[in-house]
Short mmCIF file of C-alpha atoms in Angstrom, two decimals:
data_model
loop_
_atom_site.label_atom_id
_atom_site.label_comp_id
_atom_site.label_asym_id
_atom_site.label_seq_id
_atom_site.Cartn_x
_atom_site.Cartn_y
_atom_site.Cartn_z
CA UNK A 1 -167.52 19.27 109.69
CA UNK A 2 -167.91 16.15 108.23
CA UNK A 3 -170.91 14.49 110.31
CA UNK A 4 -170.78 10.37 111.61
CA UNK A 5 -173.66 8.86 112.34
CA UNK A 6 -174.52 7.84 116.01
CA UNK A 7 -172.67 3.96 115.51
CA UNK A 8 -169.91 4.58 114.10
CA UNK A 9 -168.97 7.65 117.04
CA UNK A 10 -169.08 4.81 119.49
CA UNK A 11 -167.22 2.16 118.04
CA UNK A 12 -164.75 4.82 117.28
CA UNK A 13 -164.88 6.14 120.45
CA UNK A 14 -165.38 3.12 122.00
CA UNK A 15 -161.27 1.66 120.36
CA UNK A 16 -159.85 5.31 120.91
CA UNK A 17 -160.82 4.24 124.47
CA UNK A 18 -159.22 0.25 124.49
CA UNK A 19 -156.13 2.15 122.30
CA UNK A 20 -155.30 5.04 125.21
CA UNK A 21 -156.21 3.00 128.35
CA UNK A 22 -153.81 0.57 127.03
CA UNK A 23 -150.79 2.95 125.68
CA UNK A 24 -151.45 4.57 129.42
CA UNK A 25 -150.68 1.43 130.86
CA UNK A 26 -147.93 0.45 129.02
CA UNK A 27 -145.79 3.76 129.94
CA UNK A 28 -146.59 3.97 132.88
CA UNK A 29 -144.67 0.02 133.79
CA UNK A 30 -141.85 0.98 131.36
CA UNK A 31 -141.30 3.83 134.13
CA UNK A 32 -138.70 2.92 136.54
CA UNK A 33 -139.20 2.43 140.10
CA UNK A 34 -136.43 5.37 141.19
CA UNK A 35 -138.73 7.43 139.36
CA UNK A 36 -141.48 6.44 140.83
CA UNK A 37 -139.91 6.65 143.95
CA UNK A 38 -138.52 10.28 143.90
CA UNK A 39 -142.70 11.06 142.44
CA UNK A 40 -144.11 9.56 145.86
CA UNK A 41 -142.14 12.09 147.70
CA UNK A 42 -142.28 14.85 146.01
CA UNK A 43 -145.95 14.40 145.22
CA UNK A 44 -148.01 12.22 147.37
CA UNK A 45 -145.17 11.63 150.30
CA UNK A 46 -145.20 14.78 151.31
CA UNK A 47 -148.57 15.87 151.34
CA UNK A 48 -149.81 12.98 152.62
CA UNK A 49 -147.68 13.87 156.13
CA UNK A 50 -148.96 17.35 155.83
CA UNK A 51 -152.12 15.88 155.42
CA UNK A 52 -151.84 13.72 158.57
CA UNK A 53 -150.03 16.24 161.19
CA UNK A 54 -152.74 18.78 160.22
CA UNK A 55 -155.14 16.82 161.09
CA UNK A 56 -153.54 14.75 164.51
CA UNK A 57 -150.38 16.27 164.61
CA UNK A 58 -149.45 14.23 167.55
CA UNK A 59 -148.79 11.89 164.88
CA UNK A 60 -145.59 13.36 163.95
CA UNK A 61 -145.33 11.85 160.30
CA UNK A 62 -142.42 12.15 158.12
CA UNK A 63 -141.83 11.16 154.59
CA UNK A 64 -138.70 9.58 153.60
CA UNK A 65 -138.01 8.34 149.95
CA UNK A 66 -141.99 6.42 149.63
CA UNK A 67 -142.59 5.95 152.98
CA UNK A 68 -144.68 7.72 155.04
CA UNK A 69 -142.82 6.97 158.75
CA UNK A 70 -143.82 7.71 162.38
CA UNK A 71 -143.50 5.83 165.87
CA UNK A 72 -146.23 4.17 165.08
CA UNK A 73 -145.90 2.80 160.95
CA UNK A 74 -143.74 2.85 158.31
CA UNK A 75 -146.64 2.86 155.38
CA UNK A 76 -144.48 2.49 152.01
CA UNK A 77 -145.99 4.36 148.93
CA UNK A 78 -145.21 1.91 145.89
CA UNK A 79 -146.57 1.74 142.16
CA UNK A 80 -150.08 1.65 142.03
CA UNK A 81 -151.08 3.72 145.24
CA UNK A 82 -150.55 6.71 143.20
CA UNK A 83 -154.81 6.01 142.53
CA UNK A 84 -153.13 5.44 137.94
CA UNK A 85 -156.24 2.84 137.41
CA UNK A 86 -158.79 5.41 138.53
CA UNK A 87 -156.84 8.11 136.97
CA UNK A 88 -156.38 5.82 133.79
CA UNK A 89 -160.19 5.13 133.11
CA UNK A 90 -160.92 8.88 133.55
CA UNK A 91 -158.41 9.83 130.83
CA UNK A 92 -158.99 7.42 128.57
CA UNK A 93 -162.09 8.05 128.40
CA UNK A 94 -162.45 12.01 128.29
CA UNK A 95 -159.80 11.26 125.92
CA UNK A 96 -162.48 9.26 123.49
CA UNK A 97 -165.03 11.45 124.03
CA UNK A 98 -166.57 12.83 120.90
CA UNK A 99 -166.38 16.34 121.71
CA UNK A 100 -163.92 19.87 121.15
CA UNK A 101 -160.68 19.56 122.43
CA UNK A 102 -160.93 23.01 124.77
CA UNK A 103 -163.98 19.73 126.37
CA UNK A 104 -161.27 17.40 127.08
CA UNK A 105 -158.69 19.35 128.13
CA UNK A 106 -161.47 21.49 131.08
CA UNK A 107 -162.81 17.74 131.77
CA UNK A 108 -158.67 16.16 131.90
CA UNK A 109 -157.28 19.16 134.06
CA UNK A 110 -160.30 18.44 136.83
CA UNK A 111 -160.32 14.77 136.65
CA UNK A 112 -156.93 14.42 137.29
CA UNK A 113 -156.85 17.13 140.13
CA UNK A 114 -160.58 15.45 141.86
CA UNK A 115 -158.23 12.04 141.15
CA UNK A 116 -155.05 13.64 143.08
CA UNK A 117 -157.13 15.58 146.18
CA UNK A 118 -159.02 12.00 146.60
CA UNK A 119 -155.58 9.98 146.39
CA UNK A 120 -154.05 12.36 148.90
CA UNK A 121 -157.18 11.62 151.19
CA UNK A 122 -156.90 7.43 150.60
CA UNK A 123 -153.14 7.26 151.26
CA UNK A 124 -153.69 9.56 154.86
CA UNK A 125 -156.43 8.15 155.73
CA UNK A 126 -154.63 4.40 155.49
CA UNK A 127 -151.62 5.37 157.32
CA UNK A 128 -154.68 6.01 160.25
CA UNK A 129 -155.91 2.48 159.51
CA UNK A 130 -153.24 0.60 159.52
CA UNK A 131 -152.01 3.05 162.69
CA UNK A 132 -154.92 2.07 164.82
CA UNK A 133 -157.20 -0.65 162.83
CA UNK A 134 -154.34 -2.78 161.01
CA UNK A 135 -157.11 -6.10 160.31
CA UNK A 136 -159.16 -3.21 158.68
CA UNK A 137 -155.96 -2.91 156.39
CA UNK A 138 -155.99 -5.50 153.24
CA UNK A 139 -160.13 -4.57 153.03
CA UNK A 140 -160.00 -0.75 152.31
CA UNK A 141 -156.73 -1.20 150.83
CA UNK A 142 -157.77 -3.77 148.07
CA UNK A 143 -161.16 -3.11 148.48
CA UNK A 144 -163.19 -0.13 149.21
CA UNK A 145 -160.80 2.58 148.39
CA UNK A 146 -160.06 1.54 144.73
CA UNK A 147 -163.61 0.60 144.60
CA UNK A 148 -164.22 4.37 145.45
CA UNK A 149 -161.95 5.85 143.62
CA UNK A 150 -163.59 4.01 140.19
CA UNK A 151 -166.87 5.19 141.03
CA UNK A 152 -165.51 9.02 141.66
CA UNK A 153 -163.82 8.70 138.36
CA UNK A 154 -166.98 7.62 136.62
CA UNK A 155 -169.54 9.50 138.45
CA UNK A 156 -167.26 12.81 137.52
CA UNK A 157 -167.13 11.51 134.37
CA UNK A 158 -170.71 11.02 133.85
CA UNK A 159 -171.35 14.93 134.94
CA UNK A 160 -168.36 16.40 132.29
CA UNK A 161 -169.73 14.14 129.80
CA UNK A 162 -174.25 15.19 130.53
CA UNK A 163 -172.48 18.90 130.42
CA UNK A 164 -171.18 18.47 126.69
CA UNK A 165 -172.73 19.39 123.64
CA UNK A 166 -172.43 16.02 121.51
CA UNK A 167 -171.57 17.86 117.63
CA UNK A 168 -170.08 15.01 116.40
CA UNK A 169 -172.68 13.26 114.53
CA UNK A 170 -176.61 13.85 113.56
CA UNK A 171 -179.35 11.71 115.72
CA UNK A 172 -181.21 9.55 113.07
#
């Protein structure tokens, strides 16, 4: 196996991180909005409606295209409401981290699953915020929940990376 210095691994990993992160964003913005509406309906809207109706059955929320609709609110799920920013950060960090392929796969499956689950809870929570405290919506939607997703993604990465052994460089 080729051994690299710690500084070389750090710089190469940083460049890979930037490359992966930039590529993920580029590809994301190439996907047409019509495809996203179908993804949001099937991948987010239906599940969020089920969560909301489980927690508060009287809400009577239905998913339609990229909307959560009830007698109280029509909440539109649009590009960016999918947690893509946090997802791309964690994906790029895991892909660029110098560990074995199997370890990367485990990190990706766990990280993506965690962020997807958190995003379902986030969108469901936003429904309740706009339905019952609309004056809080911008604060929660724009600042608090995206920050929370990034923090949780970073904590996951630290946990995952801490459990990874780094065999690609020799300590100096």
